[in-house]
Amino acid sequence: MTFLTETLAWLLDPAHWVGAGGIPTRLAQHLLFTLVTLVVAAVIAVPIGFLIGHTGRGRGLAVAISGAFRAIPTLGLLTLVALWVGIGLNAPYVALTVLAIPPILAGAYTGFEAIDRKIIDAARAVGMSEMQIVLKVELPLGLPLLIGGLRSATLQVVATATLAAYIADFGLGRYLFEGLRIRDYGEMLGGSILVILLAIVLEGLFALAQKLVVPRGVTAGRPTDIPGGSSRSRPVMELTIEEGNSHVRNE
Amino acid sequence: MIEFHSVTKRFPDGTIAVDDFSLVVPSHKTTVFVGTSGSGKTTLLRMINRMVDPTSGSIDIDGADIGTLEPVKLRRSIGYVMQNSGLLPHRKVVDNVATVPMLRGMPRKKAREQALALLDTVGLDRSLAERYPSQLSGGQQQRVGVARGLAVNPNILLMDEPFGAVDPIVRAELQQELLRLQRELGKTVVFVTHDIDEAFLLGDQVVILRTGGKVAQVGSPAQILANPIDDFVSTFVGAERGKRSLHVENHGNGNIVVDETGRLAGVLVASQSTAATASGSESRAGPRGPGASVQGGDSR
């Protein structure tokens, strides 16, 4: 109980809501850090994922590399990179980008792979170029799963970005490390709660986005006689059983 | 005119889909490739718009070797209708039809106007234009598919089992619609089916294929029915059995045509203008079909 009252007292202390070390500043830092990491990871992972999904080649390699990336302990990588590039934000950026790439990559290529081959074939047969197939067919139809990958990456980065404070005075993680050092458990728990709240808010936003990007034609005309069966979250249509399609292949 | 010159297609796994195939597909006529699965009929069709390139041999369209043409450009000049319509699920009906003209640079507004007119052509109500493909029935989707195939006003229309996935009644409707369209538009239609009745109904020229993409027989439906070249063809067209094996029985003041099973196939009447081809229009409603003097064969 004392932890909770301490936490509440820490969170409600007006002194903690102002200044360079205040909650709003650290929250903004944390958010910005997450955003930059995601953008960098997406810039790397999305084109590679699209290429794999479009050509159907290199998937085995991508799965292997993603798996290897995931197995890397982030704290270990962070320390290693920090020893190499020094104290500051560069090391956490590198470590967390490595963490964010696998889910985005998987979202990008599974999104493409889940599209009925007949639709792609027809698009090609009527005269779409490969680039037009990617941009006008595969991207809109694969977007929900790509957003799903970004969502999963965001969650991991927001939570793990606390580690940035391990080697830099940055983000909400600072409260955890500081609290640990001075044994202020109220501060530690308060910081944790803030991270959790941020994660939940972002998760909600992405869940919403994921629903909104499902193309209308994909959800329209679904049988309405299935009570309570929301079809909105179904990202792709015509997943035929005989082709053994499955949009959740490795994740 | 489409000419196949000794075309062979061997897939990387070694299967020979098409073997030394030569054929002239006449302009403004319907040519039907018919055969069982594995007869290479779809491969032949897809070679015409370079979705598949032959291993050897060449294909000419109006004298130009298509191997020298850019595939994307070639495909935009040829109509393509496939089974399951192949429509883009995230685009409205009208936008699906307008897709290819817009790829060719037509302004969106004009392409959409033209798409609406094409819906009329294929017998679809314009109120369906703003719907998505998944909101249409299978038959309606196929009509949209045909409209999309016609959207660039191509000389050639490729149809890959377009009516394979709809129920028999809708299929019969769509077949009649295609015959009507073909009378009006006179495209060079290349049609693939595994259904010999559909082939005889729609085809001016029917190409019966054996396994491995070998031609068994080429000819008009009447020629093939009258002179099946061998046992394979007569078995395939069903000439020796049941519904196609007809004889005449005299019943007082009328000659009745009866099939092998004893079922009444129709009434023998004096020939009007066309010969008894058994490929003419078939009426499902009664035994007396318009045009053809003998009702040979029921669609199913």
Coordinates of C-alpha atoms in Angstrom, one line a residue:
Chain A
M1 CA 0.0 0.0 0.0
T2 CA 2.7 2.4 0.9
F3 CA 4.2 1.9 -2.6
L4 CA 0.9 3.0 -4.2
T5 CA 0.5 6.0 -2.0
E6 CA 4.1 7.0 -2.6
T7 CA 3.6 6.5 -6.3
L8 CA 0.4 8.6 -6.3
A9 CA 2.2 11.3 -4.3
W10 CA 5.1 11.3 -6.8
L11 CA 2.8 11.5 -9.8
L12 CA 0.7 14.3 -8.3
D13 CA 3.6 16.3 -7.1
P14 CA 3.5 19.5 -9.2
A15 CA 7.2 19.8 -9.0
H16 CA 7.5 16.7 -11.2
W17 CA 5.4 18.2 -14.0
V18 CA 7.7 21.1 -14.8
G19 CA 11.2 21.7 -16.0
A20 CA 13.8 19.8 -18.0
G21 CA 13.3 16.6 -15.9
G22 CA 9.6 17.0 -15.7
I23 CA 7.1 14.4 -16.8
P24 CA 5.8 16.3 -19.9
T25 CA 9.4 16.8 -21.2
R26 CA 10.4 13.2 -20.6
L27 CA 7.1 11.9 -22.1
A28 CA 7.8 14.0 -25.2
Q29 CA 11.4 12.7 -25.4
H30 CA 10.2 9.2 -25.0
L31 CA 7.6 9.6 -27.7
L32 CA 10.0 11.3 -30.1
F33 CA 12.6 8.6 -29.5
T34 CA 10.0 5.9 -30.3
L35 CA 8.8 7.8 -33.4
V36 CA 12.3 8.3 -34.8
T37 CA 13.2 4.6 -34.2
L38 CA 10.1 3.4 -35.9
V39 CA 10.6 5.7 -38.9
V40 CA 14.2 4.5 -39.3
A41 CA 13.2 0.9 -38.9
A42 CA 10.3 1.2 -41.3
V43 CA 12.5 2.9 -43.9
I44 CA 14.8 -0.1 -43.8
A45 CA 12.2 -2.9 -43.3
V46 CA 9.2 -1.9 -45.4
P47 CA 10.9 -1.8 -48.9
I48 CA 12.7 -5.1 -48.1
G49 CA 9.4 -6.6 -46.9
F50 CA 7.6 -5.4 -50.0
L51 CA 10.3 -6.8 -52.2
I52 CA 10.1 -10.2 -50.5
G53 CA 6.3 -10.2 -50.6
H54 CA 6.0 -9.1 -54.2
T55 CA 8.6 -11.5 -55.6
G56 CA 8.0 -14.3 -53.2
R57 CA 11.8 -14.7 -52.9
G58 CA 14.1 -14.4 -50.0
R59 CA 11.5 -15.2 -47.5
G60 CA 13.5 -18.0 -45.8
L61 CA 16.4 -15.6 -45.4
A62 CA 14.3 -12.9 -44.0
V63 CA 12.7 -15.2 -41.5
A64 CA 16.2 -16.5 -40.4
I65 CA 17.6 -12.9 -40.1
S66 CA 14.5 -11.6 -38.3
G67 CA 14.7 -14.6 -35.9
A68 CA 18.4 -13.9 -35.2
F69 CA 17.6 -10.2 -34.7
R70 CA 15.0 -11.1 -32.2
A71 CA 17.2 -13.3 -30.3
I72 CA 19.7 -10.5 -29.6
P73 CA 19.3 -9.2 -26.1
T74 CA 18.6 -5.5 -26.4
L75 CA 20.5 -4.5 -23.3
G76 CA 23.5 -6.4 -24.4
L77 CA 23.4 -4.9 -27.9
L78 CA 22.9 -1.5 -26.3
T79 CA 26.0 -1.9 -24.2
L80 CA 28.0 -3.2 -27.1
V81 CA 27.0 -0.3 -29.4
A82 CA 27.6 2.2 -26.6
L83 CA 31.1 0.8 -26.1
W84 CA 31.7 1.4 -29.8
V85 CA 30.0 4.7 -30.5
G86 CA 30.1 6.1 -26.9
I87 CA 27.6 7.4 -24.4
G88 CA 24.6 9.3 -25.8
L89 CA 21.5 8.5 -27.9
N90 CA 23.1 6.9 -30.9
A91 CA 23.5 3.5 -29.1
P92 CA 19.9 3.2 -28.1
Y93 CA 18.7 4.3 -31.5
V94 CA 20.7 1.5 -33.1
A95 CA 19.7 -1.1 -30.5
L96 CA 16.0 -0.3 -30.7
T97 CA 15.9 0.0 -34.5
V98 CA 17.3 -3.6 -34.6
L99 CA 14.5 -4.5 -32.2
A100 CA 11.8 -2.9 -34.3
I101 CA 12.9 -4.2 -37.8
P102 CA 11.6 -7.9 -37.5
P103 CA 8.0 -7.2 -36.7
I104 CA 7.7 -4.4 -39.4
L105 CA 9.5 -6.6 -42.0
A106 CA 7.1 -9.5 -41.2
G107 CA 4.1 -7.3 -41.4
A108 CA 5.2 -5.9 -44.8
Y109 CA 5.7 -9.2 -46.5
T110 CA 2.9 -11.2 -44.9
G111 CA 0.6 -8.4 -45.9
F112 CA 1.6 -9.0 -49.5
E113 CA 1.6 -12.7 -49.3
A114 CA -1.9 -12.9 -47.9
I115 CA -3.4 -11.4 -51.0
D116 CA -5.1 -13.8 -53.3
R117 CA -2.7 -14.7 -56.1
K118 CA -5.6 -14.5 -58.6
I119 CA -6.0 -10.8 -57.9
I120 CA -2.3 -10.1 -58.5
D121 CA -2.4 -12.3 -61.6
A122 CA -5.4 -10.5 -63.0
A123 CA -3.8 -7.1 -62.3
R124 CA -0.7 -8.2 -64.3
A125 CA -2.8 -9.7 -67.1
V126 CA -4.7 -6.5 -67.7
G127 CA -1.5 -4.6 -68.1
M128 CA -0.3 -3.2 -64.7
S129 CA 3.4 -2.8 -64.4
E130 CA 5.2 -4.4 -61.5
M131 CA 5.4 -1.1 -59.7
Q132 CA 1.7 -0.4 -60.3
I133 CA 0.9 -3.8 -58.9
V134 CA 2.8 -2.9 -55.8
L135 CA 1.4 0.6 -55.3
K136 CA -2.2 0.1 -56.5
V137 CA -3.0 -3.4 -55.5
E138 CA -0.6 -4.9 -53.0
L139 CA 0.0 -1.8 -50.9
P140 CA -3.7 -1.0 -50.2
L141 CA -4.6 -4.7 -49.7
G142 CA -1.6 -5.5 -47.5
L143 CA -1.7 -2.3 -45.5
P144 CA -3.7 -3.7 -42.5
L145 CA -1.0 -6.3 -41.8
L146 CA 1.8 -3.8 -42.3
I147 CA 0.1 -1.5 -39.7
G148 CA -0.1 -4.6 -37.5
G149 CA 3.6 -5.0 -37.8
L150 CA 4.2 -1.4 -36.9
R151 CA 1.8 -1.7 -34.0
S152 CA 3.8 -4.7 -32.6
A153 CA 7.1 -2.8 -33.2
T154 CA 5.7 0.3 -31.4
L155 CA 4.7 -1.6 -28.4
Q156 CA 8.2 -3.2 -28.1
V157 CA 10.0 0.1 -28.7
V158 CA 7.9 2.1 -26.2
A159 CA 8.5 -0.5 -23.5
T160 CA 12.2 -1.0 -24.3
A161 CA 13.0 2.7 -24.9
T162 CA 13.3 2.9 -21.1
L163 CA 16.7 1.4 -21.6
A164 CA 17.8 4.6 -23.4
A165 CA 18.1 6.1 -20.0
Y166 CA 20.7 3.5 -19.1
I167 CA 23.3 5.5 -21.0
A168 CA 21.7 8.9 -21.6
D169 CA 19.6 11.3 -19.6
F170 CA 16.6 10.7 -21.7
G171 CA 13.0 9.6 -21.6
L172 CA 10.7 8.0 -19.1
G173 CA 13.3 5.3 -18.3
R174 CA 15.2 7.9 -16.4
Y175 CA 12.7 7.7 -13.5
L176 CA 13.3 3.9 -13.3
F177 CA 17.0 4.1 -13.2
E178 CA 17.0 7.2 -10.9
G179 CA 14.4 5.6 -8.6
L180 CA 16.5 2.4 -8.5
R181 CA 19.6 4.3 -7.6
I182 CA 18.1 6.4 -4.8
R183 CA 15.7 3.6 -3.8
D184 CA 12.6 5.8 -4.5
Y185 CA 10.2 3.1 -5.4
G186 CA 7.3 5.6 -5.8
E187 CA 9.3 7.2 -8.6
M188 CA 10.1 3.9 -10.2
L189 CA 6.5 2.7 -10.1
G190 CA 5.3 6.2 -11.3
G191 CA 7.7 6.0 -14.2
S192 CA 6.5 2.5 -15.1
I193 CA 2.9 3.6 -15.0
L194 CA 3.6 6.4 -17.4
V195 CA 5.3 4.0 -19.8
I196 CA 2.4 1.6 -19.6
L197 CA -0.1 4.4 -20.2
L198 CA 1.8 5.6 -23.2
A199 CA 2.0 2.1 -24.6
I200 CA -1.7 1.6 -24.1
V201 CA -2.6 4.9 -25.8
L202 CA -0.4 4.1 -28.8
E203 CA -1.7 0.6 -29.0
G204 CA -5.3 2.0 -29.1
L205 CA -4.3 4.4 -31.9
F206 CA -2.8 1.7 -33.9
A207 CA -5.7 -0.7 -33.4
L208 CA -7.9 2.1 -34.7
A209 CA -5.7 2.8 -37.7
Q210 CA -5.5 -0.9 -38.5
K211 CA -9.3 -1.0 -38.7
L212 CA -9.5 2.2 -40.7
V213 CA -7.1 1.1 -43.4
V214 CA -9.0 -2.0 -44.3
P215 CA -10.2 -1.1 -47.8
R216 CA -14.0 -0.6 -47.9
G217 CA -14.5 -3.1 -50.7
V218 CA -12.9 -5.8 -48.7
T219 CA -15.3 -5.4 -45.9
A220 CA -18.4 -4.5 -47.9
G221 CA -20.8 -7.2 -48.9
R222 CA -19.7 -9.6 -46.3
P223 CA -22.5 -11.8 -45.1
T224 CA -24.3 -9.8 -42.4
D225 CA -26.2 -12.8 -41.1
I226 CA -23.3 -13.8 -38.8
P227 CA -24.4 -12.2 -35.6
G228 CA -21.7 -10.2 -33.9
G229 CA -19.2 -11.3 -36.4
S230 CA -17.3 -8.2 -37.1
S231 CA -15.7 -8.6 -40.5
R232 CA -13.8 -5.3 -40.4
S233 CA -10.7 -6.8 -38.9
R234 CA -10.3 -9.3 -41.7
P235 CA -7.6 -7.7 -43.8
V236 CA -7.8 -9.7 -46.9
M237 CA -10.4 -11.4 -49.0
E238 CA -10.7 -14.7 -50.7
L239 CA -8.2 -16.6 -48.7
T240 CA -8.8 -19.8 -50.4
I241 CA -8.3 -23.0 -48.5
E242 CA -7.1 -25.1 -51.4
E243 CA -4.1 -22.9 -51.8
G244 CA -3.2 -23.3 -48.2
N245 CA -3.0 -19.6 -47.7
S246 CA -2.5 -18.4 -44.3
H247 CA -1.9 -14.8 -43.4
V248 CA -0.2 -15.8 -40.1
R249 CA 2.7 -17.8 -41.3
N250 CA 5.5 -17.2 -39.0
E251 CA 4.4 -14.7 -36.4
Chain B
M1 CA -5.3 -12.6 -86.8
I2 CA -3.3 -14.5 -84.3
E3 CA -0.8 -17.1 -85.6
F4 CA 0.9 -19.7 -83.5
H5 CA 4.1 -21.0 -85.2
S6 CA 5.4 -24.3 -83.7
V7 CA 4.9 -23.1 -80.2
T8 CA 6.3 -25.3 -77.4
K9 CA 6.2 -24.5 -73.7
R10 CA 8.3 -26.5 -71.3
F11 CA 8.1 -25.5 -67.6
P12 CA 11.1 -25.5 -65.4
D13 CA 10.0 -28.7 -63.8
G14 CA 10.1 -30.5 -67.1
T15 CA 6.4 -30.7 -67.9
I16 CA 5.6 -30.0 -71.5
A17 CA 2.4 -27.9 -71.4
V18 CA 2.3 -27.2 -75.1
D19 CA 4.1 -29.2 -77.8
D20 CA 4.8 -27.9 -81.3
F21 CA 1.5 -26.1 -81.6
S22 CA 0.6 -24.3 -84.8
L23 CA -2.7 -22.6 -85.4
V24 CA -4.3 -19.6 -87.1
V25 CA -6.9 -17.8 -85.1
P26 CA -9.0 -15.9 -87.5
S27 CA -10.0 -12.3 -86.8
H28 CA -13.6 -11.3 -85.7
K29 CA -14.4 -14.9 -84.9
T30 CA -14.6 -16.9 -81.7
T31 CA -11.9 -19.6 -81.3
V32 CA -12.4 -22.0 -78.4
F33 CA -9.6 -24.1 -76.9
V34 CA -11.2 -27.0 -75.2
G35 CA -9.6 -29.9 -73.4
T36 CA -9.2 -31.5 -70.0
S37 CA -6.9 -30.1 -67.3
G38 CA -3.3 -30.5 -68.3
S39 CA -4.1 -30.0 -72.0
G40 CA -2.3 -26.7 -72.0
K41 CA -5.3 -24.6 -73.1
T42 CA -4.8 -21.9 -70.5
T43 CA -1.1 -21.8 -71.2
L44 CA -1.9 -21.2 -74.9
L45 CA -4.2 -18.4 -74.0
R46 CA -1.8 -16.8 -71.7
M47 CA 0.9 -16.9 -74.3
I48 CA -1.1 -14.5 -76.4
N49 CA -0.7 -11.6 -73.9
R50 CA 2.8 -12.8 -72.9
M51 CA 1.7 -13.8 -69.4
V52 CA 3.6 -17.0 -70.4
D53 CA 6.5 -16.9 -72.9
P54 CA 7.0 -19.9 -75.2
T55 CA 10.1 -22.0 -74.8
S56 CA 10.4 -22.1 -78.6
G57 CA 8.3 -21.0 -81.5
S58 CA 6.6 -17.7 -82.0
I59 CA 3.2 -16.0 -81.9
D60 CA 2.3 -13.3 -84.4
I61 CA -0.6 -10.8 -84.0
D62 CA -1.5 -9.3 -87.3
G63 CA 1.9 -10.2 -88.6
A64 CA 3.9 -8.8 -85.8
D65 CA 5.9 -11.2 -83.5
I66 CA 4.7 -10.4 -80.0
G67 CA 8.0 -11.6 -78.6
T68 CA 9.4 -8.3 -79.7
L69 CA 6.6 -6.3 -78.0
E70 CA 6.8 -4.9 -74.5
P71 CA 4.5 -7.2 -72.4
V72 CA 2.8 -4.5 -70.3
K73 CA 2.0 -2.5 -73.4
L74 CA 0.8 -5.6 -75.2
R75 CA -1.5 -6.6 -72.3
R76 CA -3.1 -3.2 -72.2
S77 CA -4.2 -3.6 -75.8
I78 CA -5.8 -7.0 -75.2
G79 CA -8.9 -7.7 -73.2
Y80 CA -8.6 -10.4 -70.6
V81 CA -11.4 -12.0 -68.7
M82 CA -10.7 -14.7 -66.2
Q83 CA -12.5 -17.1 -64.0
N84 CA -13.6 -15.5 -60.6
S85 CA -13.6 -12.2 -62.4
G86 CA -10.2 -11.1 -61.0
L87 CA -11.6 -7.7 -60.1
L88 CA -9.7 -5.5 -57.6
P89 CA -11.6 -6.0 -54.3
H90 CA -10.7 -2.5 -53.0
R91 CA -12.0 -0.6 -56.1
K92 CA -15.6 0.1 -57.0
V93 CA -17.1 -1.6 -60.0
V94 CA -16.8 1.6 -62.2
D95 CA -13.2 2.1 -61.2
N96 CA -12.4 -1.5 -61.9
V97 CA -13.7 -1.1 -65.5
A98 CA -11.9 2.3 -65.8
T99 CA -8.6 0.8 -64.6
V100 CA -6.9 0.0 -67.8
P101 CA -8.0 3.0 -69.8
M102 CA -6.6 5.1 -67.0
L103 CA -3.3 3.2 -67.1
R104 CA -3.2 4.1 -70.8
G105 CA -3.5 7.8 -69.8
M106 CA -7.2 8.5 -70.2
P107 CA -8.5 11.2 -67.8
R108 CA -10.4 9.7 -64.9
K109 CA -13.6 11.5 -65.6
K110 CA -13.7 10.3 -69.2
A111 CA -12.7 6.8 -68.2
R112 CA -15.5 6.6 -65.7
E113 CA -18.1 7.8 -68.2
Q114 CA -17.0 5.3 -70.6
A115 CA -17.0 2.6 -67.9
L116 CA -20.7 3.4 -67.2
A117 CA -21.5 3.0 -70.9
L118 CA -19.8 -0.4 -70.9
L119 CA -21.9 -1.5 -67.9
D120 CA -24.9 -0.9 -70.3
T121 CA -23.2 -2.9 -73.0
V122 CA -22.7 -6.0 -70.7
G123 CA -26.3 -5.7 -69.4
L124 CA -25.6 -4.3 -65.9
D125 CA -27.6 -1.6 -64.2
R126 CA -25.7 1.6 -63.7
S127 CA -26.7 1.6 -60.1
L128 CA -24.2 -1.1 -59.5
A129 CA -21.3 1.2 -60.5
E130 CA -20.6 2.5 -57.1
R131 CA -20.6 -0.9 -55.4
Y132 CA -17.6 -3.1 -54.6
P133 CA -17.1 -6.4 -56.4
S134 CA -17.8 -8.3 -53.2
Q135 CA -21.3 -6.8 -53.1
L136 CA -22.2 -8.4 -56.5
S137 CA -23.3 -11.9 -57.4
G138 CA -20.9 -14.2 -59.2
G139 CA -22.7 -13.6 -62.5
Q140 CA -22.6 -9.8 -62.1
Q141 CA -19.0 -10.0 -61.3
Q142 CA -18.3 -11.9 -64.5
R143 CA -20.2 -9.2 -66.4
V144 CA -18.0 -6.6 -64.8
G145 CA -15.0 -8.7 -65.8
V146 CA -16.2 -8.7 -69.4
A147 CA -16.8 -4.9 -69.3
R148 CA -13.2 -4.4 -68.0
G149 CA -12.0 -6.7 -70.8
L150 CA -13.7 -4.5 -73.4
A151 CA -12.7 -1.2 -71.7
V152 CA -9.8 -0.4 -74.0
N153 CA -11.9 -1.4 -77.1
P154 CA -9.4 -4.2 -77.9
N155 CA -9.4 -6.2 -81.1
I156 CA -8.6 -9.3 -79.1
L157 CA -10.5 -10.6 -76.1
L158 CA -9.0 -13.5 -74.2
M159 CA -11.4 -15.4 -72.0
D160 CA -10.1 -18.0 -69.6
E161 CA -13.0 -20.2 -68.4
P162 CA -14.9 -17.0 -67.6
F163 CA -18.2 -18.9 -66.8
G164 CA -16.6 -21.8 -65.0
A165 CA -17.5 -20.6 -61.5
V166 CA -21.2 -19.6 -61.9
D167 CA -24.2 -21.9 -61.7
P168 CA -25.7 -23.4 -64.8
I169 CA -28.6 -21.0 -65.2
V170 CA -26.4 -17.9 -64.9
R171 CA -23.8 -19.6 -67.2
A172 CA -26.4 -20.1 -69.9
E173 CA -27.4 -16.5 -69.6
L174 CA -23.8 -15.3 -69.8
Q175 CA -23.2 -17.5 -72.8
Q176 CA -26.2 -16.0 -74.6
E177 CA -24.9 -12.5 -73.7
L178 CA -21.5 -13.3 -75.1
L179 CA -23.1 -14.5 -78.3
R180 CA -25.1 -11.2 -78.5
L181 CA -22.0 -9.1 -77.7
Q182 CA -20.0 -11.0 -80.3
R183 CA -22.7 -10.4 -83.0
E184 CA -22.5 -6.6 -82.1
L185 CA -18.8 -6.2 -81.6
G186 CA -17.1 -8.8 -83.7
K187 CA -14.0 -9.2 -81.6
T188 CA -11.4 -11.8 -82.1
V189 CA -12.3 -13.9 -79.1
V190 CA -10.1 -16.7 -77.8
F191 CA -12.0 -18.7 -75.3
V192 CA -10.8 -21.5 -73.0
T193 CA -13.1 -24.0 -71.5
H194 CA -13.2 -27.7 -70.5
D195 CA -16.9 -27.9 -71.4
I196 CA -17.4 -29.2 -74.9
D197 CA -21.0 -28.0 -75.0
E198 CA -19.9 -24.5 -74.2
A199 CA -17.2 -24.8 -76.9
F200 CA -19.7 -25.9 -79.5
L201 CA -22.2 -23.2 -78.5
L202 CA -19.7 -20.3 -78.6
G203 CA -17.0 -21.3 -81.1
D204 CA -16.8 -20.6 -84.8
Q205 CA -13.6 -22.5 -84.6
V206 CA -13.1 -25.2 -82.0
V207 CA -9.7 -26.6 -81.1
I208 CA -9.7 -29.8 -79.2
L209 CA -6.6 -30.4 -77.2
R210 CA -5.0 -33.6 -75.9
T211 CA -2.9 -33.8 -72.8
G212 CA 0.4 -32.1 -73.3
G213 CA -0.9 -29.3 -75.6
K214 CA -1.2 -31.4 -78.7
V215 CA -4.0 -30.6 -81.2
A216 CA -6.5 -33.4 -81.5
Q217 CA -8.7 -31.7 -84.0
V218 CA -9.5 -28.2 -85.3
G219 CA -12.7 -27.3 -87.1
S220 CA -16.1 -25.8 -86.9
P221 CA -18.4 -27.6 -84.4
A222 CA -20.3 -29.2 -87.3
Q223 CA -17.1 -30.5 -88.9
I224 CA -15.9 -32.0 -85.7
L225 CA -19.2 -33.6 -84.8
A226 CA -19.7 -35.0 -88.3
N227 CA -16.1 -36.2 -88.8
P228 CA -14.4 -36.9 -85.4
I229 CA -10.9 -37.6 -86.4
D230 CA -10.3 -40.4 -83.9
D231 CA -11.6 -42.2 -80.9
F232 CA -10.3 -39.5 -78.5
V233 CA -12.3 -36.8 -80.2
S234 CA -15.4 -38.8 -80.5
T235 CA -15.2 -39.8 -76.9
F236 CA -14.5 -36.2 -75.9
V237 CA -17.4 -34.7 -77.9
G238 CA -19.6 -37.6 -76.7
A239 CA -20.6 -38.5 -80.2
E240 CA -21.0 -42.2 -79.7
R241 CA -23.1 -42.0 -76.5
G242 CA -26.2 -40.7 -75.0
K243 CA -27.3 -37.2 -75.8
R244 CA -25.4 -36.7 -79.1
S245 CA -26.3 -40.0 -80.6
L246 CA -29.7 -39.3 -82.1
H247 CA -32.1 -41.1 -84.4
V248 CA -35.4 -40.3 -86.0
E249 CA -38.7 -42.0 -85.1
N250 CA -41.7 -41.5 -87.2
H251 CA -44.9 -40.8 -85.2
G252 CA -47.7 -40.4 -87.7
N253 CA -47.6 -36.9 -89.0
G254 CA -44.3 -35.9 -87.3
N255 CA -40.7 -37.1 -87.1
I256 CA -39.4 -37.2 -83.6
V257 CA -35.7 -37.1 -82.8
V258 CA -34.8 -39.4 -79.9
D259 CA -31.4 -39.9 -78.2
E260 CA -29.7 -43.1 -77.2
T261 CA -31.4 -43.2 -73.8
G262 CA -34.8 -42.9 -75.4
R263 CA -35.3 -39.3 -74.3
L264 CA -37.1 -37.0 -76.7
A265 CA -34.5 -34.6 -78.1
G266 CA -36.8 -32.7 -80.4
V267 CA -38.8 -32.6 -83.5
L268 CA -37.4 -32.9 -87.0
V269 CA -38.5 -29.9 -89.0
A270 CA -37.7 -28.6 -92.5
S271 CA -34.4 -26.8 -92.6
Q272 CA -34.7 -23.1 -92.7
S273 CA -31.4 -21.4 -93.6
T274 CA -28.8 -23.0 -91.5
A275 CA -27.8 -26.6 -91.7
A276 CA -28.4 -28.9 -88.8
T277 CA -25.3 -28.2 -86.9
A278 CA -26.2 -29.1 -83.4
S279 CA -24.2 -26.1 -82.4
G280 CA -26.9 -23.6 -83.0
S281 CA -29.0 -21.9 -80.4
E282 CA -30.3 -24.1 -77.8
S283 CA -33.5 -23.5 -76.0
R284 CA -33.9 -24.8 -72.5
A285 CA -37.6 -24.1 -72.4
G286 CA -38.9 -26.5 -75.0
P287 CA -37.8 -29.2 -77.4
R288 CA -38.1 -26.9 -80.4
G289 CA -35.1 -24.7 -80.7
P290 CA -35.0 -21.6 -83.0
G291 CA -32.8 -21.9 -86.0
A292 CA -31.4 -25.3 -85.7
S293 CA -33.5 -28.0 -87.2
V294 CA -32.3 -30.7 -84.8
Q295 CA -31.8 -30.2 -81.2
G296 CA -28.7 -32.1 -80.5
G297 CA -27.4 -32.1 -77.0
D298 CA -28.4 -30.4 -74.0
S299 CA -26.0 -28.0 -72.4
R300 CA -25.8 -30.1 -69.3

